[in-house]
Amino acid sequence: MIVERIEEYVFGGLVTALGVFTLVDATTITARGTAGTVGPRAFPYAVGALLVVTGVAAIVATAKGKLGQAAKAADAADADTGLRTDWPTVAKLVAVLVAHLALIDVVGWPVAAVVLFAGAAWTLGAVWWKALAVAVVLALVVQVVFASGLGLSLPAGVLEGVPLLDG
Amino acid sequence: MGSLTALLEGFATAAQPEYLLYALLGVTLGTAVGVLPGIGPAMTVALLLPLTYTLEPTAALIIFAGIYYGGMYGGSTTSILLNTPGESSSIVTALEGNRMARAGRGAAALATAAIGSFVAGTIATILLTALAPTIADLAVTLGPADYVALMVVAFTTVAALLGSSPARGLAALGLGLFLGLVGTDTLSGQQRFTLGVSTLADGIDVVVVAVGVFAVGEALYVASRLRHGPVEVVPVGGRWFTREFWSRSWKPWLRGTFIGFPVGTVPAGGADVSTFLSYAAEKKLSKHPEEFGKGAIEGVAGPEAANNAAAAGVLVPLLTLGLPTTATAAVIVAAFQSYGIQPGPLLFTDNSGMVWALIASLYIGNVMLLVLNLPLVRIWVKVLQIPRPYLYAGILLFAALGTYAVNFVVDDLIVLLVIGVAGFFMRRHGYPVAPLVVGLILGPMAEEQVRRTLQISEGDLTALVASPFAAATYGVLAVVLVVATVVRVRGSHRSRALASPPSVK
């Protein structure tokens, strides 16, 4: 619980920091010939102030023991709030997403999609070969639908030139 | 032209086979995402926003409205059969609905939810039809300062009423407003907060933000605490077509409708609040108060009617004032904008053909939804059983695909990932994501109206409150905030007291 409380402080701190950044960066926005009217800086100042105030308020609320998580009991169907946070799973999913976006331009969308789907399903507990099989079918179907049906072509990458897949 | 003639013409358009197909597609998708935990109508509409590049506006809006209505129907199935709500507006349904299902009366619970949704949806759509043109006529006279007042109402209520505390709700709103600032200022042409990155000069796309927080953020959150093992669905049992069913259901349906619709029309937190109010009313009025908490059918009939009526109610300010009060409505505004159409009072004069076809399709969609959710409910039970690893892997894949398909640049995926991770931490710490999306979409509109007002008044700030309408709006806002806070505190007390089930082990 103590770790989660520290996290809440950090998040509130980040909101405050973003507010400060907004206020500081807003002074660098060029505002020419807007005398007498409201220029492009006013709204950023207001938003920056809102972020600073709410960030601090969230920190104060946390200090008073009003944690954000406590109120969230019954709303996530597949999440068991009683469980400990499974950080390795979150990290793996983020890694899979990074791999996906790094691979698109290198090997094409279908292969990158297989990596994303199979990687995510396996991370979450699916049998690896089943996840892989579903991923291959799904990626190919989406690629064909985009290439032929929607007229929007996803980069085929290593599968370039293959009929149906390369739109 | 009278509204009735216009509505009939709308039906003539909406009844064309092509539009019927679009409506069917919308309501089917809507029911599916309503049933599936982890994805909701807001995210689905956001993912489908690229459709606006290829489809004409009427077709796209019919699909989106269908998804919105369908989500309200589908959520109840999950609540009743899994004891975990498919959507936040179905939390209350889980209280009584799941007890009914466990007691072998699942069929009656599902039927009263579906028929109640249909009755409420239809009555509320009739009210929408009757009210919207009148409100639009009145709204034509509103000036920029009045719009600013209305947007302030939307901001504060959405932010203050959702989430675990007002501070966190307003912080989420601030984050959304900040994201809306990134890009090139429309009035002065200056770049703001782009950090010199060219991708950011055009602003951050609504699709990327909505998909980031609703899909990626939610998937990461669920993954961090995933309930492993097979999904346990309560089998559907019992008969529903009985005299007792009808006699105990019809009054809650009507009461739910007349609670839900007004709550939907005012920006007071949308459908969720209406379900709490309806549940409280039914419990108080019931002849069988002892059954509440053990599977009282009124506790399903009322709230399920209320959330559908509220969904129709939300469309009133959306279509007549251009004011979104829920996340889904905000994303629908983004859809209008991508066609260069500004929802608001002029919609009924400038695009009357489109808006009446949309309204007519709501009636048709409701009939389709009744069929999809009553005789065909067993199909959705199958959908519920999709193994979770595949479900969430699929959500991530389609989130990435939908984002990538906006511009076909990998940079958007980087933004998606950053926003998704931020969404995960927001979710983890009780920061609601709906105010973020509303802020992102309404923020730039509000800024433009404020600056326009002050341009006319030559910088005189009192111009913002000078009009009687604006002054009255700020007054009403103060009252609504107080009342809603009281209601919310009571509602959450009730639901929390009942949400902790007697452990059956």
Coordinates of N, CA and C in Angstrom, one line a residue, chain B residues 93-233:
Chain B
T93 N -27.2 -2.7 -12.3 CA -27.9 -3.9 -12.8 C -27.3 -5.1 -12.2
A94 N -26.0 -5.1 -12.0 CA -25.3 -6.3 -11.4 C -25.8 -6.6 -10.1
L95 N -26.3 -5.6 -9.3 CA -26.7 -5.9 -7.9 C -27.8 -6.9 -7.9
E96 N -28.9 -6.6 -8.6 CA -30.1 -7.5 -8.5 C -30.0 -8.5 -9.6
G97 N -29.6 -8.1 -10.8 CA -29.6 -9.0 -12.0 C -28.8 -10.3 -11.8
N98 N -27.6 -10.1 -11.1 CA -26.8 -11.3 -11.0 C -27.4 -12.3 -9.9
R99 N -28.0 -11.7 -8.9 CA -28.7 -12.5 -7.9 C -29.9 -13.3 -8.6
M100 N -30.6 -12.6 -9.4 CA -31.7 -13.3 -10.2 C -31.1 -14.5 -11.0
A101 N -30.0 -14.2 -11.7 CA -29.5 -15.2 -12.5 C -29.0 -16.4 -11.7
R102 N -28.4 -16.2 -10.5 CA -27.9 -17.2 -9.7 C -29.1 -18.0 -9.1
A103 N -30.2 -17.3 -8.9 CA -31.4 -18.0 -8.4 C -32.2 -18.7 -9.5
G104 N -31.6 -18.8 -10.7 CA -32.3 -19.5 -11.8 C -33.3 -18.7 -12.5
R105 N -33.3 -17.3 -12.3 CA -34.2 -16.5 -13.0 C -33.5 -15.6 -14.0
G106 N -32.5 -16.1 -14.6 CA -31.7 -15.3 -15.5 C -32.5 -14.8 -16.7
A107 N -33.3 -15.7 -17.2 CA -34.1 -15.3 -18.4 C -35.0 -14.1 -18.1
A108 N -35.6 -14.1 -16.9 CA -36.5 -12.9 -16.6 C -35.6 -11.6 -16.5
A109 N -34.4 -11.7 -15.8 CA -33.6 -10.6 -15.7 C -33.2 -10.0 -17.1
L110 N -32.8 -10.9 -17.9 CA -32.3 -10.5 -19.3 C -33.5 -9.9 -20.0
A111 N -34.7 -10.5 -19.9 CA -35.9 -10.0 -20.6 C -36.3 -8.6 -20.1
T112 N -36.3 -8.4 -18.8 CA -36.8 -7.1 -18.3 C -35.8 -6.1 -18.7
A113 N -34.5 -6.4 -18.7 CA -33.5 -5.4 -19.2 C -33.7 -5.1 -20.6
A114 N -33.9 -6.1 -21.5 CA -34.0 -5.8 -22.9 C -35.3 -5.1 -23.2
I115 N -36.4 -5.5 -22.7 CA -37.7 -4.9 -23.0 C -37.7 -3.5 -22.4
G116 N -37.2 -3.4 -21.2 CA -37.1 -2.1 -20.5 C -36.3 -1.1 -21.3
S117 N -35.2 -1.6 -21.8 CA -34.3 -0.7 -22.7 C -35.1 -0.3 -23.9
F118 N -35.8 -1.2 -24.5 CA -36.6 -0.9 -25.7 C -37.7 0.2 -25.4
V119 N -38.5 -0.1 -24.3 CA -39.5 0.9 -23.9 C -38.9 2.2 -23.7
A120 N -37.9 2.3 -22.8 CA -37.3 3.5 -22.5 C -36.6 4.2 -23.7
G121 N -35.9 3.4 -24.5 CA -35.3 4.0 -25.7 C -36.3 4.6 -26.6
T122 N -37.4 3.9 -26.8 CA -38.4 4.5 -27.7 C -39.1 5.7 -27.2
I123 N -39.5 5.7 -25.9 CA -40.2 6.9 -25.3 C -39.2 8.0 -25.3
A124 N -38.0 7.8 -24.9 CA -37.0 8.8 -24.9 C -36.7 9.4 -26.3
T125 N -36.7 8.5 -27.3 CA -36.5 9.1 -28.6 C -37.6 9.9 -29.1
I126 N -38.9 9.5 -28.7 CA -40.0 10.4 -29.0 C -39.9 11.8 -28.3
L127 N -39.4 11.8 -27.0 CA -39.2 13.0 -26.3 C -38.1 13.8 -27.0
L128 N -37.1 13.2 -27.5 CA -36.0 13.8 -28.2 C -36.5 14.5 -29.5
T129 N -37.4 13.7 -30.2 CA -38.0 14.2 -31.4 C -38.8 15.5 -31.1
A130 N -39.6 15.5 -30.0 CA -40.5 16.6 -29.7 C -39.7 17.8 -29.2
L131 N -38.7 17.5 -28.4 CA -38.0 18.7 -27.8 C -36.9 19.3 -28.6
A132 N -36.1 18.5 -29.4 CA -34.9 19.0 -30.0 C -35.2 20.2 -30.9
P133 N -36.2 20.1 -31.8 CA -36.3 21.3 -32.7 C -36.7 22.6 -32.0
T134 N -37.5 22.5 -30.9 CA -37.8 23.6 -30.1 C -36.6 24.2 -29.5
I135 N -35.8 23.4 -28.9 CA -34.6 23.8 -28.2 C -33.6 24.5 -29.2
A136 N -33.5 23.8 -30.4 CA -32.7 24.4 -31.4 C -33.1 25.8 -31.8
D137 N -34.4 25.9 -32.0 CA -35.0 27.3 -32.3 C -34.5 28.3 -31.3
L138 N -34.6 27.9 -30.0 CA -34.3 28.9 -29.0 C -32.7 29.1 -29.0
A139 N -32.0 28.1 -29.3 CA -30.5 28.2 -29.2 C -29.9 29.0 -30.3
V140 N -30.7 29.2 -31.4 CA -30.1 30.0 -32.5 C -29.7 31.4 -32.1
T141 N -30.4 31.9 -31.1 CA -30.2 33.3 -30.6 C -29.0 33.4 -29.7
L142 N -28.4 32.3 -29.3 CA -27.3 32.3 -28.4 C -26.0 32.9 -29.0
G143 N -25.3 33.7 -28.2 CA -24.1 34.3 -28.7 C -22.9 33.5 -28.2
P144 N -21.7 33.9 -28.6 CA -20.5 33.2 -28.2 C -20.3 33.1 -26.6
A145 N -20.7 34.2 -25.9 CA -20.6 34.2 -24.5 C -21.5 33.1 -23.9
D146 N -22.7 32.9 -24.5 CA -23.6 31.9 -24.0 C -23.0 30.5 -24.2
Y147 N -22.3 30.3 -25.3 CA -21.7 29.0 -25.5 C -20.6 28.8 -24.6
V148 N -19.8 29.8 -24.3 CA -18.8 29.6 -23.3 C -19.4 29.2 -22.0
A149 N -20.5 29.8 -21.6 CA -21.2 29.4 -20.3 C -21.6 27.9 -20.4
L150 N -22.1 27.5 -21.5 CA -22.6 26.1 -21.6 C -21.4 25.1 -21.6
M151 N -20.3 25.5 -22.2 CA -19.1 24.6 -22.2 C -18.5 24.6 -20.8
V152 N -18.5 25.7 -20.1 CA -18.0 25.7 -18.7 C -18.9 24.7 -17.9
V153 N -20.2 24.7 -18.1 CA -21.1 23.7 -17.5 C -20.6 22.3 -17.8
A154 N -20.4 22.0 -19.1 CA -20.0 20.7 -19.4 C -18.7 20.3 -18.8
F155 N -17.7 21.2 -18.8 CA -16.4 20.9 -18.2 C -16.6 20.5 -16.7
T156 N -17.2 21.4 -16.0 CA -17.2 21.3 -14.6 C -18.0 20.0 -14.2
T157 N -19.2 19.8 -14.8 CA -20.0 18.7 -14.3 C -19.3 17.4 -14.7
V158 N -18.8 17.3 -15.9 CA -18.2 16.0 -16.3 C -17.0 15.8 -15.4
A159 N -16.2 16.8 -15.1 CA -15.0 16.6 -14.4 C -15.3 16.4 -12.9
A160 N -16.2 17.2 -12.4 CA -16.4 17.1 -10.9 C -17.2 15.9 -10.5
L161 N -18.0 15.3 -11.4 CA -18.9 14.3 -11.0 C -18.4 12.9 -11.2
L162 N -17.3 12.8 -12.0 CA -16.8 11.5 -12.3 C -15.5 11.3 -11.5
G163 N -15.1 10.0 -11.4 CA -13.8 9.7 -10.7 C -13.9 9.7 -9.2
S164 N -12.8 9.5 -8.6 CA -12.8 9.2 -7.2 C -12.9 10.5 -6.4
S165 N -12.4 11.6 -7.0 CA -12.5 12.9 -6.2 C -12.6 14.0 -7.2
P166 N -13.2 15.2 -6.9 CA -13.3 16.3 -7.8 C -11.9 16.8 -8.3
A167 N -10.9 16.7 -7.4 CA -9.5 17.2 -7.8 C -9.0 16.3 -8.9
R168 N -9.2 15.0 -8.8 CA -8.7 14.1 -9.8 C -9.5 14.3 -11.1
G169 N -10.8 14.5 -11.0 CA -11.6 14.7 -12.2 C -11.1 16.0 -13.0
L170 N -10.9 17.1 -12.2 CA -10.5 18.3 -12.8 C -9.1 18.2 -13.4
A171 N -8.2 17.4 -12.7 CA -6.9 17.2 -13.2 C -7.0 16.5 -14.6
A172 N -7.8 15.5 -14.7 CA -8.0 14.8 -15.9 C -8.5 15.8 -17.0
L173 N -9.4 16.7 -16.6 CA -9.9 17.7 -17.6 C -8.7 18.6 -18.0
G174 N -7.9 19.0 -17.1 CA -6.7 19.8 -17.4 C -5.8 19.1 -18.4
L175 N -5.6 17.8 -18.2 CA -4.7 17.1 -19.1 C -5.3 17.1 -20.5
G176 N -6.7 16.9 -20.6 CA -7.3 16.9 -21.9 C -7.2 18.3 -22.5
L177 N -7.4 19.3 -21.7 CA -7.3 20.7 -22.3 C -5.9 20.9 -22.8
F178 N -4.9 20.4 -22.0 CA -3.5 20.6 -22.5 C -3.3 19.9 -23.8
L179 N -3.8 18.7 -23.9 CA -3.6 17.9 -25.2 C -4.2 18.7 -26.4
G180 N -5.4 19.4 -26.0 CA -6.1 20.1 -27.1 C -5.3 21.4 -27.5
L181 N -4.4 21.9 -26.6 CA -3.6 23.1 -26.9 C -2.5 22.7 -27.9
V182 N -2.0 21.5 -27.8 CA -0.8 21.1 -28.6 C -1.2 21.3 -30.1
G183 N -0.3 22.0 -30.8 CA -0.6 22.1 -32.3 C -0.5 23.6 -32.7
T184 N -1.1 23.9 -33.8 CA -1.1 25.3 -34.3 C -2.4 26.0 -33.9
D185 N -2.2 27.1 -33.3 CA -3.4 27.9 -32.9 C -4.1 28.4 -34.1
T186 N -5.4 28.2 -34.1 CA -6.2 28.5 -35.3 C -6.3 30.0 -35.6
L187 N -6.4 30.7 -34.5 CA -6.7 32.2 -34.7 C -5.4 32.9 -35.1
S188 N -4.3 32.6 -34.5 CA -3.0 33.4 -34.7 C -2.0 32.6 -35.6
G189 N -2.2 31.3 -35.8 CA -1.3 30.6 -36.6 C 0.0 30.2 -35.9
Q190 N 0.1 30.5 -34.6 CA 1.3 30.2 -33.8 C 1.3 28.7 -33.3
Q191 N 2.5 28.2 -33.3 CA 2.6 26.8 -32.8 C 2.7 26.8 -31.3
R192 N 2.0 25.9 -30.6 CA 2.0 25.8 -29.2 C 2.4 24.4 -28.7
F193 N 3.3 24.3 -27.8 CA 3.7 23.1 -27.2 C 4.0 21.9 -28.1
T194 N 4.5 22.3 -29.3 CA 4.9 21.3 -30.3 C 6.3 20.7 -30.1
L195 N 7.1 21.4 -29.2 CA 8.4 21.0 -29.0 C 9.2 20.9 -30.2
G196 N 8.8 21.6 -31.2 CA 9.5 21.6 -32.5 C 9.3 20.3 -33.3
V197 N 8.5 19.4 -32.9 CA 8.2 18.2 -33.6 C 7.1 18.4 -34.6
S198 N 7.4 18.0 -35.9 CA 6.5 18.3 -37.0 C 5.2 17.5 -36.8
T199 N 5.2 16.3 -36.3 CA 4.0 15.5 -36.1 C 3.0 16.2 -35.2
L200 N 3.5 17.0 -34.2 CA 2.7 17.6 -33.3 C 2.1 18.9 -33.8
A201 N 2.7 19.5 -34.9 CA 2.2 20.8 -35.4 C 0.7 20.8 -35.8
D202 N 0.3 19.6 -36.3 CA -1.2 19.5 -36.7 C -2.1 19.2 -35.5
G203 N -1.5 19.1 -34.3 CA -2.3 18.8 -33.1 C -2.3 17.3 -32.9
I204 N -2.8 16.8 -31.8 CA -2.9 15.4 -31.5 C -4.3 14.9 -31.9
D205 N -4.3 13.9 -32.7 CA -5.6 13.5 -33.2 C -6.5 12.9 -32.1
V206 N -7.8 13.2 -32.2 CA -8.7 12.7 -31.2 C -8.7 11.2 -31.1
V207 N -8.6 10.5 -32.3 CA -8.6 9.1 -32.4 C -7.5 8.5 -31.5
V208 N -6.3 9.1 -31.6 CA -5.1 8.6 -30.9 C -5.4 8.7 -29.4
V209 N -5.9 9.9 -29.0 CA -6.1 10.1 -27.5 C -7.2 9.1 -27.0
A210 N -8.3 9.1 -27.7 CA -9.4 8.3 -27.2 C -9.1 6.8 -27.2
V211 N -8.4 6.3 -28.2 CA -8.0 4.9 -28.3 C -6.9 4.7 -27.2
G212 N -6.0 5.6 -27.1 CA -4.9 5.5 -26.1 C -5.5 5.3 -24.7
V213 N -6.4 6.2 -24.3 CA -6.9 6.1 -22.9 C -7.9 4.9 -22.7
F214 N -8.8 4.8 -23.7 CA -9.9 3.8 -23.5 C -9.4 2.4 -23.8
A215 N -8.6 2.2 -24.9 CA -8.2 0.9 -25.2 C -6.9 0.4 -24.6
V216 N -5.8 1.2 -24.9 CA -4.5 0.8 -24.4 C -4.4 0.9 -22.9
G217 N -4.8 2.0 -22.4 CA -4.8 2.3 -21.0 C -5.6 1.2 -20.2
E218 N -6.8 0.9 -20.7 CA -7.7 0.0 -20.0 C -7.1 -1.5 -20.1
A219 N -6.6 -1.8 -21.3 CA -6.0 -3.2 -21.5 C -4.8 -3.4 -20.6
L220 N -4.0 -2.4 -20.4 CA -2.8 -2.5 -19.5 C -3.3 -2.6 -18.1
Y221 N -4.3 -1.8 -17.7 CA -4.9 -1.9 -16.4 C -5.4 -3.3 -16.0
V222 N -6.2 -3.8 -16.9 CA -6.8 -5.1 -16.7 C -5.7 -6.2 -16.6
A223 N -4.7 -6.0 -17.6 CA -3.6 -7.0 -17.6 C -2.8 -7.0 -16.3
S224 N -2.8 -5.8 -15.6 CA -2.0 -5.7 -14.4 C -2.7 -6.5 -13.3
R225 N -3.9 -6.8 -13.4 CA -4.7 -7.5 -12.4 C -5.6 -8.5 -12.9
L226 N -5.2 -9.2 -14.0 CA -6.1 -10.1 -14.7 C -6.5 -11.3 -13.9
R227 N -7.8 -11.5 -13.9 CA -8.4 -12.7 -13.2 C -8.1 -13.8 -14.1
H228 N -7.3 -14.8 -13.7 CA -7.0 -15.9 -14.6 C -8.0 -17.0 -14.5
G229 N -7.9 -17.9 -15.4 CA -8.8 -19.0 -15.4 C -10.0 -18.7 -16.3
P230 N -10.9 -19.7 -16.5 CA -12.0 -19.6 -17.4 C -13.0 -18.6 -16.9
V231 N -13.7 -18.0 -17.9 CA -14.8 -17.0 -17.5 C -16.0 -17.8 -17.1
E232 N -16.5 -17.4 -15.9 CA -17.6 -18.2 -15.3 C -18.9 -17.5 -15.6
V233 N -19.7 -18.0 -16.5 CA -20.9 -17.4 -16.9 C -22.1 -18.2 -16.2

